Tab-separated table of C-alpha atoms and ligand atoms in Angstrom:
chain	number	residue	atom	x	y	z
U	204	UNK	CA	-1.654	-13.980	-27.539
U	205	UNK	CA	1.106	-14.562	-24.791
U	206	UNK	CA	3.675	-12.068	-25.012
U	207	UNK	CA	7.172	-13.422	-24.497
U	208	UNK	CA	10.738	-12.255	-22.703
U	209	UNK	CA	12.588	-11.990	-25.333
U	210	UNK	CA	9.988	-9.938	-27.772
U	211	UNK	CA	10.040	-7.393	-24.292
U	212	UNK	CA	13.727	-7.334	-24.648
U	213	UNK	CA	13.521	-6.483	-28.624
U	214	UNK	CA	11.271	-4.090	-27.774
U	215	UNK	CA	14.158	-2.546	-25.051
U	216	UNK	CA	16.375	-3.048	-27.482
U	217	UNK	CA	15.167	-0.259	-29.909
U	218	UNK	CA	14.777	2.315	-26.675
U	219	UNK	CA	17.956	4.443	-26.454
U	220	UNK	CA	19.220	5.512	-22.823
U	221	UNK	CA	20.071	9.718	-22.356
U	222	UNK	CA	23.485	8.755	-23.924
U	223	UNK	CA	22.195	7.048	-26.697
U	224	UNK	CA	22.831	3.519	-25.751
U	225	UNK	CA	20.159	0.551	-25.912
U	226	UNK	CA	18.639	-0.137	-22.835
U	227	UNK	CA	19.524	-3.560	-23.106
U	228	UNK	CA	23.622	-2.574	-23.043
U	229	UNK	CA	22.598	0.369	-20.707
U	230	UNK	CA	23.424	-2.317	-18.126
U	231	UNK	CA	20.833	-0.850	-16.024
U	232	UNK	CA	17.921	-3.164	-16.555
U	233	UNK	CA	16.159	-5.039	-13.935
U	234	UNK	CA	15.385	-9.172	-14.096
U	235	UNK	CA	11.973	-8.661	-16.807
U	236	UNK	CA	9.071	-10.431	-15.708
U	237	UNK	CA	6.317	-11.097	-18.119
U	238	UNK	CA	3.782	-12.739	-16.504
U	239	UNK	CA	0.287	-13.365	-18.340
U	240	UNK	CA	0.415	-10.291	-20.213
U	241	UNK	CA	2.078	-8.486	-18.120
U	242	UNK	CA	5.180	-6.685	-17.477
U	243	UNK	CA	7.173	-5.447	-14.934
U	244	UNK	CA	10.798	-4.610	-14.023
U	245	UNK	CA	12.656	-1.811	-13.290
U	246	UNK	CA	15.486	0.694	-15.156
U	247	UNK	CA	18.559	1.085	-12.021
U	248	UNK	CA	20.207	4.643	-12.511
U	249	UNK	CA	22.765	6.371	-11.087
U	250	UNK	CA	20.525	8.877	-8.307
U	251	UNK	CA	22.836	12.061	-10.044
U	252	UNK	CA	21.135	11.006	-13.346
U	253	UNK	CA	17.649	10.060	-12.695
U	254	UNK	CA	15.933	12.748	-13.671
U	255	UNK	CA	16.990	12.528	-17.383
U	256	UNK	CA	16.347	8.670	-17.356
U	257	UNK	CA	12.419	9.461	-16.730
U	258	UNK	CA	11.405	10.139	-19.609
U	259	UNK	CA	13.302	7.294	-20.705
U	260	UNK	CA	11.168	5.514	-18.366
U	261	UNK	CA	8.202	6.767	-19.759
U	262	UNK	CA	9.099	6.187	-23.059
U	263	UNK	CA	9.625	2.687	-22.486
U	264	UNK	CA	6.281	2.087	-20.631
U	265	UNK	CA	5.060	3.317	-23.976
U	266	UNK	CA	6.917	0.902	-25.771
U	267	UNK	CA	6.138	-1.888	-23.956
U	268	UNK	CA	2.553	-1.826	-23.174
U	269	UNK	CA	2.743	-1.299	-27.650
U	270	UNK	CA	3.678	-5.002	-27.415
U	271	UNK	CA	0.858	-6.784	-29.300
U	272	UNK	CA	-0.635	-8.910	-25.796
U	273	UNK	CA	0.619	-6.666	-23.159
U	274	UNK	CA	-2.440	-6.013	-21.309
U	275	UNK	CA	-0.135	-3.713	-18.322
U	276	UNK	CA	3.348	-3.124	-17.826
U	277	UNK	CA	4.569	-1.266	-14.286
U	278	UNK	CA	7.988	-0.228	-14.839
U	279	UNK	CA	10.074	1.519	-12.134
U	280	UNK	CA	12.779	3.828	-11.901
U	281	UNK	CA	15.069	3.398	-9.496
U	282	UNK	CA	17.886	5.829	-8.252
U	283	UNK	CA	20.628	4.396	-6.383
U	284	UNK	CA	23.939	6.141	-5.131
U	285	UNK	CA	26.585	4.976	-5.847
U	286	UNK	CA	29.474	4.512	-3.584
U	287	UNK	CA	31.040	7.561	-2.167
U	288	UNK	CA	28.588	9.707	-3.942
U	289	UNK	CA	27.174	12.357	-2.285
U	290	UNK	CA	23.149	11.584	-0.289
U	291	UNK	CA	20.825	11.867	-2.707
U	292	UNK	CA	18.500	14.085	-1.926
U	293	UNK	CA	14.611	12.952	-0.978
U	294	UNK	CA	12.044	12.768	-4.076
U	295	UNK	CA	9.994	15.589	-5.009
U	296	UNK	CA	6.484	16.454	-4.969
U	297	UNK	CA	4.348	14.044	-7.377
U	298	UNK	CA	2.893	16.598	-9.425
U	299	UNK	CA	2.213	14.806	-12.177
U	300	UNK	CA	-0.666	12.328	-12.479
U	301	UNK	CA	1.122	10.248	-14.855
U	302	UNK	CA	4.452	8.506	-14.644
U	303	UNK	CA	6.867	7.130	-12.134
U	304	UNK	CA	8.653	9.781	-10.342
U	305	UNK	CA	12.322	8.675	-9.610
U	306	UNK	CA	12.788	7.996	-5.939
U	307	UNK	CA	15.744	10.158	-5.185
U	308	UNK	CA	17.970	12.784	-7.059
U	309	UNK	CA	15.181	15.063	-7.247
U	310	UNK	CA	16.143	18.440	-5.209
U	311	UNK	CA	19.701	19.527	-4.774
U	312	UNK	CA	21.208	18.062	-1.016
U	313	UNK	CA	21.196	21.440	0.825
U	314	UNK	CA	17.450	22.578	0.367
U	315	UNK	CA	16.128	21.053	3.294
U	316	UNK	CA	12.405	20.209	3.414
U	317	UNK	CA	9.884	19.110	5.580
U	318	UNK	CA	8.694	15.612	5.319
U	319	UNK	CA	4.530	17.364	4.541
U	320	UNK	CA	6.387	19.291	1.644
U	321	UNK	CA	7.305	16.119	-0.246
U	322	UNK	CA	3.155	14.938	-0.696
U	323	UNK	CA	1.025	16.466	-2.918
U	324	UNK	CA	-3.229	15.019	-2.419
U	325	UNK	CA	-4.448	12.973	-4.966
U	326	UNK	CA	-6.719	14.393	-6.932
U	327	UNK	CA	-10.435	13.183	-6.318
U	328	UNK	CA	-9.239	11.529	-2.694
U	329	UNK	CA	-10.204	13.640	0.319
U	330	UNK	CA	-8.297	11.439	2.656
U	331	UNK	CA	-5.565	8.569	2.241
U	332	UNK	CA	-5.040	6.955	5.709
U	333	UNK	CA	-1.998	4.242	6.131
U	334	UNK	CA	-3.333	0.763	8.565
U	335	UNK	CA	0.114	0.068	9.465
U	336	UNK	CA	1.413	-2.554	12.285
U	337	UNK	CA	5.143	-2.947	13.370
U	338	UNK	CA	5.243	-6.878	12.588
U	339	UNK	CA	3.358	-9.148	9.860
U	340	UNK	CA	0.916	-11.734	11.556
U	341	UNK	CA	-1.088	-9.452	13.748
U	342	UNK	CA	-4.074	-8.852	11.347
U	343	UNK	CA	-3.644	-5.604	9.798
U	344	UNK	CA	-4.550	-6.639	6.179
U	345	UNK	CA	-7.678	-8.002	7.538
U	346	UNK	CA	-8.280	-4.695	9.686
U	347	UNK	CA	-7.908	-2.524	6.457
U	348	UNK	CA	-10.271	-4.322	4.651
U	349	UNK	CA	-13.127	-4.337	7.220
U	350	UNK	CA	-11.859	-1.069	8.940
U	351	UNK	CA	-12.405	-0.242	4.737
U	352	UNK	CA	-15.725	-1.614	4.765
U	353	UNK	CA	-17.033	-0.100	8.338
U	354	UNK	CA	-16.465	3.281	6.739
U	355	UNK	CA	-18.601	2.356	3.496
U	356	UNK	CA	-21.766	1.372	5.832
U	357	UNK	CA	-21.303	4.797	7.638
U	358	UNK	CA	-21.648	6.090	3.741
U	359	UNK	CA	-18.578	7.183	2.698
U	360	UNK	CA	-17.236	6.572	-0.500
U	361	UNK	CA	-14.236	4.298	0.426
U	362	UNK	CA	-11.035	2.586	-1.590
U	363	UNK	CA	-8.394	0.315	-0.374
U	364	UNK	CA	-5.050	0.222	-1.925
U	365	UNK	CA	-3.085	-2.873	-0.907
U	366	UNK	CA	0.453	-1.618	-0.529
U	367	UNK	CA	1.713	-4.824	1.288
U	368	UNK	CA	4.161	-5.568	-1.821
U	369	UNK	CA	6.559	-8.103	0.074
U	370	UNK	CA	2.900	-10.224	0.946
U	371	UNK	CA	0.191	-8.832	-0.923
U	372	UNK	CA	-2.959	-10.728	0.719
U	373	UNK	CA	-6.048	-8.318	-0.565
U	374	UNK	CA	-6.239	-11.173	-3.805
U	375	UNK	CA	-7.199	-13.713	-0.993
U	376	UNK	CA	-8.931	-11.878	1.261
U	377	UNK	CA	-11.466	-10.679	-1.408
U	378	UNK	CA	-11.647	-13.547	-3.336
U	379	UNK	CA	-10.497	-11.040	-6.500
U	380	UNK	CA	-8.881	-13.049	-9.139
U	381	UNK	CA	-9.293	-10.655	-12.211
U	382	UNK	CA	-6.952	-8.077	-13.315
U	383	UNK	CA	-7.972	-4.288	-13.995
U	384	UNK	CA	-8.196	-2.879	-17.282
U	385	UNK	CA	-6.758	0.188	-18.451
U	386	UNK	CA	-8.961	3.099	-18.958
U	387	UNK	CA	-8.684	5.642	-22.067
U	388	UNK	CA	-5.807	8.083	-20.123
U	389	UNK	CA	-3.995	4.391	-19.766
U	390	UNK	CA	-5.110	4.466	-16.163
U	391	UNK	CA	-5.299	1.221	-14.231
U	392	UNK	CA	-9.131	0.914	-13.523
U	393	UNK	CA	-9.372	-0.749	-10.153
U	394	UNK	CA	-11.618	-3.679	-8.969
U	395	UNK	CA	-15.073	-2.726	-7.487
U	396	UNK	CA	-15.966	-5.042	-4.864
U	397	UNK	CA	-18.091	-4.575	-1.982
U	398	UNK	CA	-18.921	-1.284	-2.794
U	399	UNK	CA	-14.925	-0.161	-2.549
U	400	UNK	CA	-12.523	0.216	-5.188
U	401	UNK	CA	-10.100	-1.816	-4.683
U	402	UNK	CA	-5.713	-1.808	-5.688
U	403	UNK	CA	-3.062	-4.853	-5.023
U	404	UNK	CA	0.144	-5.360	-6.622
U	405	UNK	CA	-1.522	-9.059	-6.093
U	406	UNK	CA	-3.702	-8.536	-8.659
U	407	UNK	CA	-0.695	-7.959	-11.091
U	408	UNK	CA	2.190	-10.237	-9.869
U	409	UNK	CA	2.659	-13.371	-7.946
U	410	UNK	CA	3.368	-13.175	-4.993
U	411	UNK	CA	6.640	-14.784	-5.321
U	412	UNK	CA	7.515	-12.016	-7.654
U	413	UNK	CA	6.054	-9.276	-5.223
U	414	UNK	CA	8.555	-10.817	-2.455
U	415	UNK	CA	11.766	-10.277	-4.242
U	416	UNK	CA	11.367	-5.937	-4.920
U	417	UNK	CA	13.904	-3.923	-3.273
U	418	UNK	CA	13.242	-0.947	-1.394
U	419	UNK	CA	13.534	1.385	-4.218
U	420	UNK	CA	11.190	-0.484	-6.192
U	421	UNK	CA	8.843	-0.852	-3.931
U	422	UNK	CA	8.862	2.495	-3.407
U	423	UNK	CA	8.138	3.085	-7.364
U	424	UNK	CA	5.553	0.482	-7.792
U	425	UNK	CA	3.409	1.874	-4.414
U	426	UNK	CA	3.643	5.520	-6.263
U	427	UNK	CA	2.302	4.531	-9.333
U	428	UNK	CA	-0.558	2.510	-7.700
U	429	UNK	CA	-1.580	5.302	-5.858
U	430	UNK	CA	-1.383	7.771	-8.776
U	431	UNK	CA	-1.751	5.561	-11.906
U	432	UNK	CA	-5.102	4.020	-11.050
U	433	UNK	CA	-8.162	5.725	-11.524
U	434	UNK	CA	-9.611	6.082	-8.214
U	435	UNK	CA	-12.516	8.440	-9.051
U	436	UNK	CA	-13.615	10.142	-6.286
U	437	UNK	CA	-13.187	9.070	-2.948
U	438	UNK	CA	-14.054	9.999	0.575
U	439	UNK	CA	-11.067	7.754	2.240
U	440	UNK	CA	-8.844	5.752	0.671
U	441	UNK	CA	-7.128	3.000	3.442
U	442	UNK	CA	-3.663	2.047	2.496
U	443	UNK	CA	-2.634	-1.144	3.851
U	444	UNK	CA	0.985	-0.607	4.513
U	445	UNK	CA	3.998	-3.452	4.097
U	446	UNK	CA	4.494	-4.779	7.868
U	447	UNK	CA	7.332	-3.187	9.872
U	448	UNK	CA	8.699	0.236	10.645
U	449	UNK	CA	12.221	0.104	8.455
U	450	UNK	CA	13.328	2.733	5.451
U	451	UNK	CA	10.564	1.254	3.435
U	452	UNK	CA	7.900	1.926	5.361
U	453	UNK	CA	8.930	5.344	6.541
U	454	UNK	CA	9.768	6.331	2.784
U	455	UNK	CA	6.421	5.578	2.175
U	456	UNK	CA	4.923	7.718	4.802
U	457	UNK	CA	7.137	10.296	3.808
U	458	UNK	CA	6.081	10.142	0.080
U	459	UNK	CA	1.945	9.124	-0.305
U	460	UNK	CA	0.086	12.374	1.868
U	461	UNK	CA	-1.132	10.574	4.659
U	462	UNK	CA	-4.392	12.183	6.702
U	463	UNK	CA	-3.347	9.803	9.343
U	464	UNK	CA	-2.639	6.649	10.393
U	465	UNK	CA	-3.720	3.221	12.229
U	466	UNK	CA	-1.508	0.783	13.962
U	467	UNK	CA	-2.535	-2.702	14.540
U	468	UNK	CA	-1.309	-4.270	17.170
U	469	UNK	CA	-2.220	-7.597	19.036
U	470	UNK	CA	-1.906	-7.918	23.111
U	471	UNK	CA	1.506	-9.547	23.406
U	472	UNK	CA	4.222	-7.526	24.540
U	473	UNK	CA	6.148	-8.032	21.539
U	474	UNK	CA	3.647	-6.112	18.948
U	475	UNK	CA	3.205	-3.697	21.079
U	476	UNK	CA	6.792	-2.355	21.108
U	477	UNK	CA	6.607	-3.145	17.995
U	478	UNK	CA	3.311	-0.595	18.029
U	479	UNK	CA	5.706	1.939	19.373
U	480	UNK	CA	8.007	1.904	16.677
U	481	UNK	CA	5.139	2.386	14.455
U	482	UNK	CA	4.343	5.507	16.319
U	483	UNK	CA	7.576	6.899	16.713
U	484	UNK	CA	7.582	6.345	12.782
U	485	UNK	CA	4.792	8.229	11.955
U	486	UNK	CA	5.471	11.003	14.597
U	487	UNK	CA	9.123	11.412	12.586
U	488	UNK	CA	7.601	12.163	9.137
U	489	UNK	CA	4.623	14.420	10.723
U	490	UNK	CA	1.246	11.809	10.354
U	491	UNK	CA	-1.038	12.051	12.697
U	492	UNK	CA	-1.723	8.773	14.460
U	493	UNK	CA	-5.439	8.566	14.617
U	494	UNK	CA	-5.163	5.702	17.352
U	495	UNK	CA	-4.253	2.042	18.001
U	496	UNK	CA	-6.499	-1.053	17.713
U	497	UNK	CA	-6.131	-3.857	19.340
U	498	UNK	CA	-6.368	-7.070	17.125
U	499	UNK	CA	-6.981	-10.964	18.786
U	500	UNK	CA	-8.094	-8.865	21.842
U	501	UNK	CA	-9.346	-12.034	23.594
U	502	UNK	CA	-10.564	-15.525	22.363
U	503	UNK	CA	-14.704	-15.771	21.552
U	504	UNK	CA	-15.589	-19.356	21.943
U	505	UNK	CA	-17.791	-19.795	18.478
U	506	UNK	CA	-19.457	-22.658	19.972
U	507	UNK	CA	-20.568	-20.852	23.641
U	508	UNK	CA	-19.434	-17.268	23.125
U	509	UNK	CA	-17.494	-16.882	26.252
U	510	UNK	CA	-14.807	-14.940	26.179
U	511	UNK	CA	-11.234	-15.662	27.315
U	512	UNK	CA	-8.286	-13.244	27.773
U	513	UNK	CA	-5.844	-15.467	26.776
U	514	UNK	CA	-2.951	-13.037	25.835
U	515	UNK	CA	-3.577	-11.025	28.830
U	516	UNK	CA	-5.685	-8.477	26.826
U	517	UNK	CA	-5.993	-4.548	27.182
U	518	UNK	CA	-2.679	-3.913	26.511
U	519	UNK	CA	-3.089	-1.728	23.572
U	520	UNK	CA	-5.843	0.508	25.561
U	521	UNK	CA	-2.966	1.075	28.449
U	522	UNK	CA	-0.181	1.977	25.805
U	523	UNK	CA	-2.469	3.880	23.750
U	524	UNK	CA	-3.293	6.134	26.819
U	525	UNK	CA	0.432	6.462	28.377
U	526	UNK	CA	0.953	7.688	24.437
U	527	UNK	CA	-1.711	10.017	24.584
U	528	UNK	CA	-2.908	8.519	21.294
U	529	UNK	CA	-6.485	7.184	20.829
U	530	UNK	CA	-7.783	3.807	21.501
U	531	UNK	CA	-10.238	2.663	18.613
U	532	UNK	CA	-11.293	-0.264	20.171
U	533	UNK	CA	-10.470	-4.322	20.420
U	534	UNK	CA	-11.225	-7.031	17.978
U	535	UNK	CA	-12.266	-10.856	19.469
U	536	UNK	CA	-9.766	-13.465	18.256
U	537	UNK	CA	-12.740	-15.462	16.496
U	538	UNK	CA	-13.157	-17.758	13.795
U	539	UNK	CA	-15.487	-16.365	11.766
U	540	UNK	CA	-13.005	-13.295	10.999
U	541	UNK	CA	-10.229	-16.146	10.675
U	542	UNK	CA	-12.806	-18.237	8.010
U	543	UNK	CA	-14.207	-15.554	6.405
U	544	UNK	CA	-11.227	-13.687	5.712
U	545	UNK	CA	-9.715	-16.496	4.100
U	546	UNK	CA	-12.218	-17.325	1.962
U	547	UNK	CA	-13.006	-13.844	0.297
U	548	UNK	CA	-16.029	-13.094	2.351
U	549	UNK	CA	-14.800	-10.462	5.026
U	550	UNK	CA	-17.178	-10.807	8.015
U	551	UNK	CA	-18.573	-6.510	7.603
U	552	UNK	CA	-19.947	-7.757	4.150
U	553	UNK	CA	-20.991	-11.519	5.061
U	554	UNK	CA	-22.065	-11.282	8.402
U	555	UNK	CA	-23.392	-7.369	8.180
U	556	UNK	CA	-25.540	-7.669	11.474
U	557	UNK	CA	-23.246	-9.622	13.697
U	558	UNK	CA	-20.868	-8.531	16.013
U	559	UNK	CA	-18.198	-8.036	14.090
U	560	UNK	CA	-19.098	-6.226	12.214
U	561	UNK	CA	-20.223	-3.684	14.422
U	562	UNK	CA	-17.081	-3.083	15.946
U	563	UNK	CA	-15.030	-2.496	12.604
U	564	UNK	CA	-17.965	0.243	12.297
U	565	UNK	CA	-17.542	1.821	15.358
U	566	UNK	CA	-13.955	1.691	14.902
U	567	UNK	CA	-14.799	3.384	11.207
U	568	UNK	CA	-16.431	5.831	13.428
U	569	UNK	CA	-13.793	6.855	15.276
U	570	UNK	CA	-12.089	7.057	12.138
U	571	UNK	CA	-14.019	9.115	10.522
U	572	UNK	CA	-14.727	11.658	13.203
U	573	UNK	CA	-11.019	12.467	12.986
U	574	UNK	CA	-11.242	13.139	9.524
U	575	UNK	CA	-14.798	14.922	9.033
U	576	UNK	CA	-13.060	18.289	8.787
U	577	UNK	CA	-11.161	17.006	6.068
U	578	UNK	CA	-13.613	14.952	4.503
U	579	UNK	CA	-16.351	17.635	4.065
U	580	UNK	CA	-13.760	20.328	3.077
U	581	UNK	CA	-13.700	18.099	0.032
C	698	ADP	P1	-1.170	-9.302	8.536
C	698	ADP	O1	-1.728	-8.435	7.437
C	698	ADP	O2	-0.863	-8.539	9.778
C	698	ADP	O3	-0.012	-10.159	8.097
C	698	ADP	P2	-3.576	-10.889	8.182
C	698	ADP	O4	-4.647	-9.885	8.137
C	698	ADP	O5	-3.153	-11.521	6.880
C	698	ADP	O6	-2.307	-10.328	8.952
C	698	ADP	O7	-4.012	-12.005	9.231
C	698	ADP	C1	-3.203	-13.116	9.543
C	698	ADP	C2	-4.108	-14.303	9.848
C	698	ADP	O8	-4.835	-14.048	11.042
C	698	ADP	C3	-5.136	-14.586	8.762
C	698	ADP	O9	-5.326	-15.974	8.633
C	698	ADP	C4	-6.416	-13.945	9.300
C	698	ADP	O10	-7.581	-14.579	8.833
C	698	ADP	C5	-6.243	-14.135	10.794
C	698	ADP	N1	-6.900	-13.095	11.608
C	698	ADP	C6	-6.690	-11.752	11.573
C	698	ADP	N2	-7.436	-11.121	12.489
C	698	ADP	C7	-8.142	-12.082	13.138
C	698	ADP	C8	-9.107	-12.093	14.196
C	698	ADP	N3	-9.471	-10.965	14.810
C	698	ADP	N4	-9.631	-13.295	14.556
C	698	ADP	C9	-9.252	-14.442	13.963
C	698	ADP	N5	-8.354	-14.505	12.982
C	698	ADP	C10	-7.796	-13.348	12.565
């Protein structure tokens, strides 16, 4: 049964805002996208008011996913300030398992905190590491997943939660078209593949859709990924964060309770300042950086295997040192991790005893080591 706009905006119709009024004259109400069963857009408030609008929110995730042919509906609260208002104040701790938490308007302006105090672990995950990069193109997406899958052949019990809203590419890189379920608690179940379970807003928007959320939203929809899916029990789960180092990025760091984090970066000057900013981001909000890697190191002829430094390699290993931050190793530029990646098959799954795939495991290792304390504490 295909579930239509306007039955969603009956449906909004009937749900009353704190003063009474129908969301749908609330003027507070986000563009509604239904897409195949699905539903997602978000309630704007006021930040002063947002904490009596969640259970408003709540209330009409309820409603919604009671539409006869919703199979999911992510719905996000976001708090803006309004002109000449005073700064809202940072979110608080997520201590619920359920529900979007509003993303400002949460603690009163003058009770300062420290960034660590805002995170609260998710229950079942020892570690949640961030694969970050300071510009899109340099192959962090395809570093999470087989920096993801390295750690699963050193036996850990791995997830990867693609957080890359403006661009989601985990869809294509694993070849996952299906969309999760819901489980009994209404928690999304997410995809097994390869052995990791596996999150992308991909798997519940286009990615046209995806490419329009505002910061706030974004915000939202990464929270409720993170704490509305039912992970189970994980060793490590790898977050592949949205390129760049702006105020969605270091919200983000700020808000999911990051063990660490990884920046990609390729050998051109460029990406490596951009690598800087990355660390200087993660520094602010009190992650540990657990090192740089350096992706499209140097060319690898397929055809004779010799090996070119054709963007003046080894830059990363240089910065990495002058930062005092560790070096987890280099990636070949090489078409098999181009062609595999882009057809679903990521080369530490498809080509297990090649090359490749033995770096993204001894990067994994160096990973890992960093986090054994933490890891076996759980
Ligand atoms: P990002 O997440 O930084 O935007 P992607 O992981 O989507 O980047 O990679 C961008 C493109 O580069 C993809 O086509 C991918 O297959 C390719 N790519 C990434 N890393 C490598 C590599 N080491 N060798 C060859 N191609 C790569």
């Amino acid at each position: 049964m295909s579930v239509t706009q306007q039955q969603v905006l009956d449906v909004l119709g009937k749900v009353k805002s704190p003063d009474g009024v129908a969301l749908t004259h609330a003027n507070v109400l986000s563009a509604v996208t239904v897409n195949d069963g699905k539903v997602f857009f978000s309630i704007n408030v006021d930040a002063a008011q947002a904490r009596a609008w969640e259970s408003v929110r709540a209330a009409t995730e309820a409603a919604v996913r009671a539409i006869p042919g919703v199979t999911n509906a992510m719905i996000a609260l976001t708090a803006e300030r309004k002109p000449g208002s005073p700064a809202a104040a940072p979110p608080a701790p997520h201590r619920h398992s359920h529900g979007v938490q509003p993303v400002s308007a949460h603690r009163p302006p003058q009770s300062p905190v420290s960034p660590m105090s805002k995170q609260s672990e998710i229950p079942g995950i020892a570690a949640v590491i961030a694969v970050a990069s300071g510009k899109g193109g340099v192959g962090k997406s395809t570093t999470a997943l087989n920096l993801a899958l390295g750690l699963r052949d050193l036996g850990l019990r791995v997830g990867l939660l693609d957080a890359d809203i403006y661009g989601p590419s985990v869809p294509r890189l694993t070849g996952i078209r299906e969309k999760p379920q819901l489980d009994d608690n209404r928690k999304m179940i997410p995809i097994q593949r390869f052995g990791l379970a596996i999150m992308s807003i991909g798997f519940l928007v286009e990615e046209e859709t995806a490419m329009i959320w505002r910061g706030p939203m974004v915000m939202s929809a990464i929270t409720q990924m993170l704490r509305d899916v039912a992970w189970g029990t994980l060793d490590i789960l790898v977050v592949d964060m949205p390129p760049g180092t702006g105020d969605a990025q270091l919200t983000l760091a700020q808000n999911v309770p990051l063990r660490g984090a990884v920046i990609i970066s390729t050998p051109q000057d460029l990406s490596l300042i951009d690598a800087r900013r990355g660390l200087a981001m993660f520094k602010k909000v009190n992650v540990p950086v657990l090192g740089i890697v350096e992706n499209m190191s140097y060319f690898q002829c397929p055809e004779c295997g010799t090996r070119s430094d054709i963007f003046g390699h080894g830059g990363a290993r240089l910065e990495a040192e002058r930062l005092g931050v560790p070096f987890l190793g280099e990636i070949p530029l090489h078409m098999s991790i181009r062609a595999t990646s882009d057809s679903g098959t990521p080369v530490v799954d498809s080509e297990p005893d090649g090359p490749h795939a033995a770096i993204y495991r001894a990067i994994g290792a160096k990973v890992r080591d960093q986090l054994q304390g933490v890891i076996a504490a759980a």
